Amino acid sequence: MAATGGGDIEELVKQITDHPGVQGLIIVNTEGIPIRHTFQEQSRPLAVQYCALFQSLAMKARTAVVELDNNNDLLFLRVRSKKHEVLVAPDTKYLLIVIQRVGNDDNLPINIKKTP
Amino acid sequence: MTAERVESVLELLTYTKGVTGVVVCNRDGQPIRDSFQDLDRTRAVEYADMAAELAREAAPLLYADDTLDSLRVRSRTSEVIIKCHDEFLLVVIQEFSE
């Protein structure tokens, strides 16, 4: 990932995390390892859990999309619940996961390191 | 909600610009109503299966006190919106021009 220019990635991360309502961001590689996340260190197990669960869901969604039409491919996935919404952007090498607030609820058990 | 109300909502969704299909199915993936024209309901069954599977797969991702509200699956040519309910799933398929 450093070879592709870390500055661009940092710019992207900052752009996303500065967006109002965004509570977390994870970038996963193909092995399911979070190579970049905005969780605090003690919340790292939660980040790893997000990686495993949403990577699995994204693969399932991709399978479903290709099953319906062979020429199609998954571009984006949103999972919305009563309290928060998770956006998943799959790619060949990486998976981007963004967690954002729904409405005014602010009670997610995630300790996110906020840049002042 | 009365049956007439359900019908009017489904009709509204069906004729919205860009929407190519609407399916109502139960959580097991059996289509109850659909807007497709094919008699054997092939497409409705396929989308219902997809919706039920993804809803089932997504449920464990949430916290104990949270419930799944909706899923959106964006692919190259279309987007499938799956609205979840305790017993039923509403699937709306919208296409994009390339």
CSV table of N, CA and C in Angstrom, one decimal, chain A residues 46 50 53-54 56-57 60-61 64-65 68-69 71-85 108-110, chain B residues 43 46-47 50 53-54 57-58 60-63 65-80 83-84:
chain,number,residue,atom,x,y,z
A,46,LEU,N,-12.7,-4.9,17.8
A,46,LEU,CA,-13.9,-4.6,17.2
A,46,LEU,C,-13.7,-4.3,15.7
A,50,TYR,N,-15.3,-6.2,12.6
A,50,TYR,CA,-16.0,-5.6,11.4
A,50,TYR,C,-15.4,-6.1,10.1
A,53,LEU,N,-16.7,-9.8,9.4
A,53,LEU,CA,-18.1,-9.9,9.1
A,53,LEU,C,-18.5,-9.3,7.8
A,54,PHE,N,-18.0,-8.0,7.6
A,54,PHE,CA,-18.4,-7.3,6.4
A,54,PHE,C,-17.7,-7.8,5.1
A,56,SER,N,-17.1,-10.9,4.6
A,56,SER,CA,-18.0,-12.1,4.3
A,56,SER,C,-19.3,-11.7,3.6
A,57,LEU,N,-19.9,-10.6,4.2
A,57,LEU,CA,-21.2,-10.2,3.6
A,57,LEU,C,-20.9,-9.6,2.2
A,60,LYS,N,-20.7,-12.4,-0.2
A,60,LYS,CA,-22.0,-13.0,-0.4
A,60,LYS,C,-22.8,-12.2,-1.4
A,61,ALA,N,-22.7,-10.9,-1.2
A,61,ALA,CA,-23.4,-10.0,-2.1
A,61,ALA,C,-22.9,-10.0,-3.5
A,64,ALA,N,-24.2,-13.1,-5.2
A,64,ALA,CA,-25.6,-12.9,-5.5
A,64,ALA,C,-25.8,-12.1,-6.8
A,65,VAL,N,-25.0,-11.0,-6.9
A,65,VAL,CA,-25.1,-10.1,-8.1
A,65,VAL,C,-24.6,-10.9,-9.3
A,68,LEU,N,-27.2,-13.4,-10.6
A,68,LEU,CA,-28.3,-12.8,-11.3
A,68,LEU,C,-27.9,-12.5,-12.8
A,69,ASP,N,-26.7,-12.0,-12.9
A,69,ASP,CA,-26.3,-11.6,-14.3
A,69,ASP,C,-24.8,-11.7,-14.3
A,71,ASN,N,-22.6,-10.7,-16.4
A,71,ASN,CA,-21.7,-9.6,-16.8
A,71,ASN,C,-21.7,-8.5,-15.7
A,72,ASN,N,-22.4,-8.7,-14.6
A,72,ASN,CA,-22.5,-7.7,-13.6
A,72,ASN,C,-21.4,-7.9,-12.5
A,73,ASP,N,-21.2,-6.8,-11.7
A,73,ASP,CA,-20.3,-6.9,-10.6
A,73,ASP,C,-20.7,-6.0,-9.5
A,74,LEU,N,-20.4,-6.3,-8.3
A,74,LEU,CA,-20.7,-5.5,-7.1
A,74,LEU,C,-19.9,-4.3,-7.1
A,75,LEU,N,-20.5,-3.1,-6.9
A,75,LEU,CA,-19.8,-1.9,-6.8
A,75,LEU,C,-19.8,-1.3,-5.4
A,76,PHE,N,-20.9,-1.5,-4.7
A,76,PHE,CA,-21.1,-0.8,-3.4
A,76,PHE,C,-22.1,-1.5,-2.6
A,77,LEU,N,-22.0,-1.4,-1.3
A,77,LEU,CA,-23.0,-2.1,-0.4
A,77,LEU,C,-23.3,-1.2,0.8
A,78,ARG,N,-24.6,-1.1,1.1
A,78,ARG,CA,-24.9,-0.3,2.3
A,78,ARG,C,-25.8,-1.2,3.2
A,79,VAL,N,-25.4,-1.2,4.5
A,79,VAL,CA,-26.2,-2.0,5.5
A,79,VAL,C,-26.7,-1.0,6.5
A,80,ARG,N,-28.0,-0.7,6.5
A,80,ARG,CA,-28.6,0.3,7.4
A,80,ARG,C,-29.4,-0.4,8.5
A,81,SER,N,-29.1,0.0,9.7
A,81,SER,CA,-29.9,-0.5,10.9
A,81,SER,C,-30.5,0.7,11.5
A,82,LYS,N,-31.2,0.4,12.6
A,82,LYS,CA,-31.9,1.5,13.3
A,82,LYS,C,-30.9,2.6,13.8
A,83,LYS,N,-29.7,2.2,14.2
A,83,LYS,CA,-28.8,3.1,14.8
A,83,LYS,C,-27.7,3.6,14.0
A,84,HIS,N,-27.2,2.8,13.1
A,84,HIS,CA,-26.0,3.2,12.3
A,84,HIS,C,-26.1,2.5,10.9
A,85,GLU,N,-25.2,3.0,10.0
A,85,GLU,CA,-25.2,2.5,8.7
A,85,GLU,C,-23.7,2.2,8.3
A,108,LEU,N,-23.1,4.6,19.9
A,108,LEU,CA,-22.4,3.4,19.4
A,108,LEU,C,-21.3,3.1,20.4
A,109,PRO,N,-21.0,1.9,20.7
A,109,PRO,CA,-19.9,1.5,21.6
A,109,PRO,C,-18.6,1.5,20.8
A,110,ILE,N,-18.3,2.5,20.1
A,110,ILE,CA,-17.0,2.6,19.4
A,110,ILE,C,-16.2,3.8,19.9
B,43,ARG,N,-37.7,-14.3,-12.3
B,43,ARG,CA,-36.9,-13.2,-11.8
B,43,ARG,C,-37.3,-12.9,-10.4
B,46,GLU,N,-35.6,-15.3,-8.1
B,46,GLU,CA,-34.2,-15.0,-8.0
B,46,GLU,C,-33.9,-13.9,-7.0
B,47,TYR,N,-34.7,-12.8,-7.2
B,47,TYR,CA,-34.4,-11.6,-6.4
B,47,TYR,C,-34.9,-11.9,-5.0
B,50,MET,N,-32.1,-13.8,-3.3
B,50,MET,CA,-31.0,-12.9,-3.0
B,50,MET,C,-31.3,-12.1,-1.8
B,53,GLU,N,-31.3,-14.2,1.5
B,53,GLU,CA,-30.0,-14.6,1.8
B,53,GLU,C,-29.2,-13.5,2.4
B,54,LEU,N,-29.2,-12.3,1.8
B,54,LEU,CA,-28.4,-11.2,2.3
B,54,LEU,C,-29.0,-10.7,3.6
B,57,GLU,N,-27.8,-13.0,6.2
B,57,GLU,CA,-26.3,-12.8,6.4
B,57,GLU,C,-26.0,-11.5,7.1
B,58,ALA,N,-26.8,-10.5,6.9
B,58,ALA,CA,-26.5,-9.2,7.5
B,58,ALA,C,-26.9,-9.1,9.0
B,60,PRO,N,-26.5,-10.9,11.8
B,60,PRO,CA,-25.5,-11.0,12.9
B,60,PRO,C,-24.5,-9.9,12.9
B,61,LEU,N,-24.5,-9.0,11.9
B,61,LEU,CA,-23.5,-7.9,12.0
B,61,LEU,C,-23.8,-6.8,12.9
B,62,LEU,N,-25.1,-6.9,13.4
B,62,LEU,CA,-25.5,-5.7,14.2
B,62,LEU,C,-25.4,-6.0,15.7
B,63,TYR,N,-25.5,-5.0,16.5
B,63,TYR,CA,-25.4,-5.2,18.0
B,63,TYR,C,-26.7,-5.7,18.5
B,65,ASP,N,-28.9,-4.9,20.5
B,65,ASP,CA,-30.1,-4.0,20.6
B,65,ASP,C,-30.4,-3.3,19.4
B,66,ASP,N,-29.9,-3.7,18.2
B,66,ASP,CA,-30.1,-3.1,17.0
B,66,ASP,C,-30.9,-4.0,16.0
B,67,THR,N,-31.6,-3.4,15.1
B,67,THR,CA,-32.3,-4.2,14.1
B,67,THR,C,-32.0,-3.7,12.7
B,68,LEU,N,-32.0,-4.7,11.8
B,68,LEU,CA,-31.6,-4.3,10.4
B,68,LEU,C,-32.8,-3.6,9.8
B,69,ASP,N,-32.5,-2.5,9.1
B,69,ASP,CA,-33.5,-1.6,8.5
B,69,ASP,C,-33.6,-1.8,7.0
B,70,SER,N,-32.4,-1.7,6.3
B,70,SER,CA,-32.4,-1.9,4.9
B,70,SER,C,-31.0,-2.2,4.4
B,71,LEU,N,-31.0,-2.8,3.2
B,71,LEU,CA,-29.7,-3.1,2.5
B,71,LEU,C,-29.8,-2.5,1.1
B,72,ARG,N,-28.7,-2.0,0.7
B,72,ARG,CA,-28.6,-1.5,-0.7
B,72,ARG,C,-27.4,-2.1,-1.4
B,73,VAL,N,-27.7,-2.8,-2.5
B,73,VAL,CA,-26.6,-3.5,-3.2
B,73,VAL,C,-26.4,-2.9,-4.5
B,74,ARG,N,-25.3,-2.1,-4.7
B,74,ARG,CA,-25.1,-1.4,-6.0
B,74,ARG,C,-24.2,-2.2,-6.8
B,75,SER,N,-24.7,-2.5,-8.0
B,75,SER,CA,-23.8,-3.2,-9.0
B,75,SER,C,-23.6,-2.3,-10.2
B,76,ARG,N,-23.0,-2.8,-11.2
B,76,ARG,CA,-22.6,-2.0,-12.3
B,76,ARG,C,-23.8,-1.5,-13.1
B,77,THR,N,-24.9,-2.3,-13.2
B,77,THR,CA,-26.0,-1.9,-14.0
B,77,THR,C,-27.2,-1.5,-13.2
B,78,SER,N,-27.3,-1.9,-11.9
B,78,SER,CA,-28.5,-1.7,-11.2
B,78,SER,C,-28.2,-1.6,-9.7
B,79,GLU,N,-29.2,-1.2,-9.0
B,79,GLU,CA,-29.2,-1.2,-7.5
B,79,GLU,C,-30.4,-1.9,-7.0
B,80,VAL,N,-30.1,-2.8,-6.0
B,80,VAL,CA,-31.2,-3.5,-5.4
B,80,VAL,C,-31.4,-3.0,-4.0
B,83,LYS,N,-35.8,-3.6,1.8
B,83,LYS,CA,-36.3,-3.0,3.0
B,83,LYS,C,-36.8,-4.2,3.9
B,84,CYS,N,-36.3,-4.2,5.1
B,84,CYS,CA,-36.5,-5.4,6.0
B,84,CYS,C,-37.6,-5.1,7.0
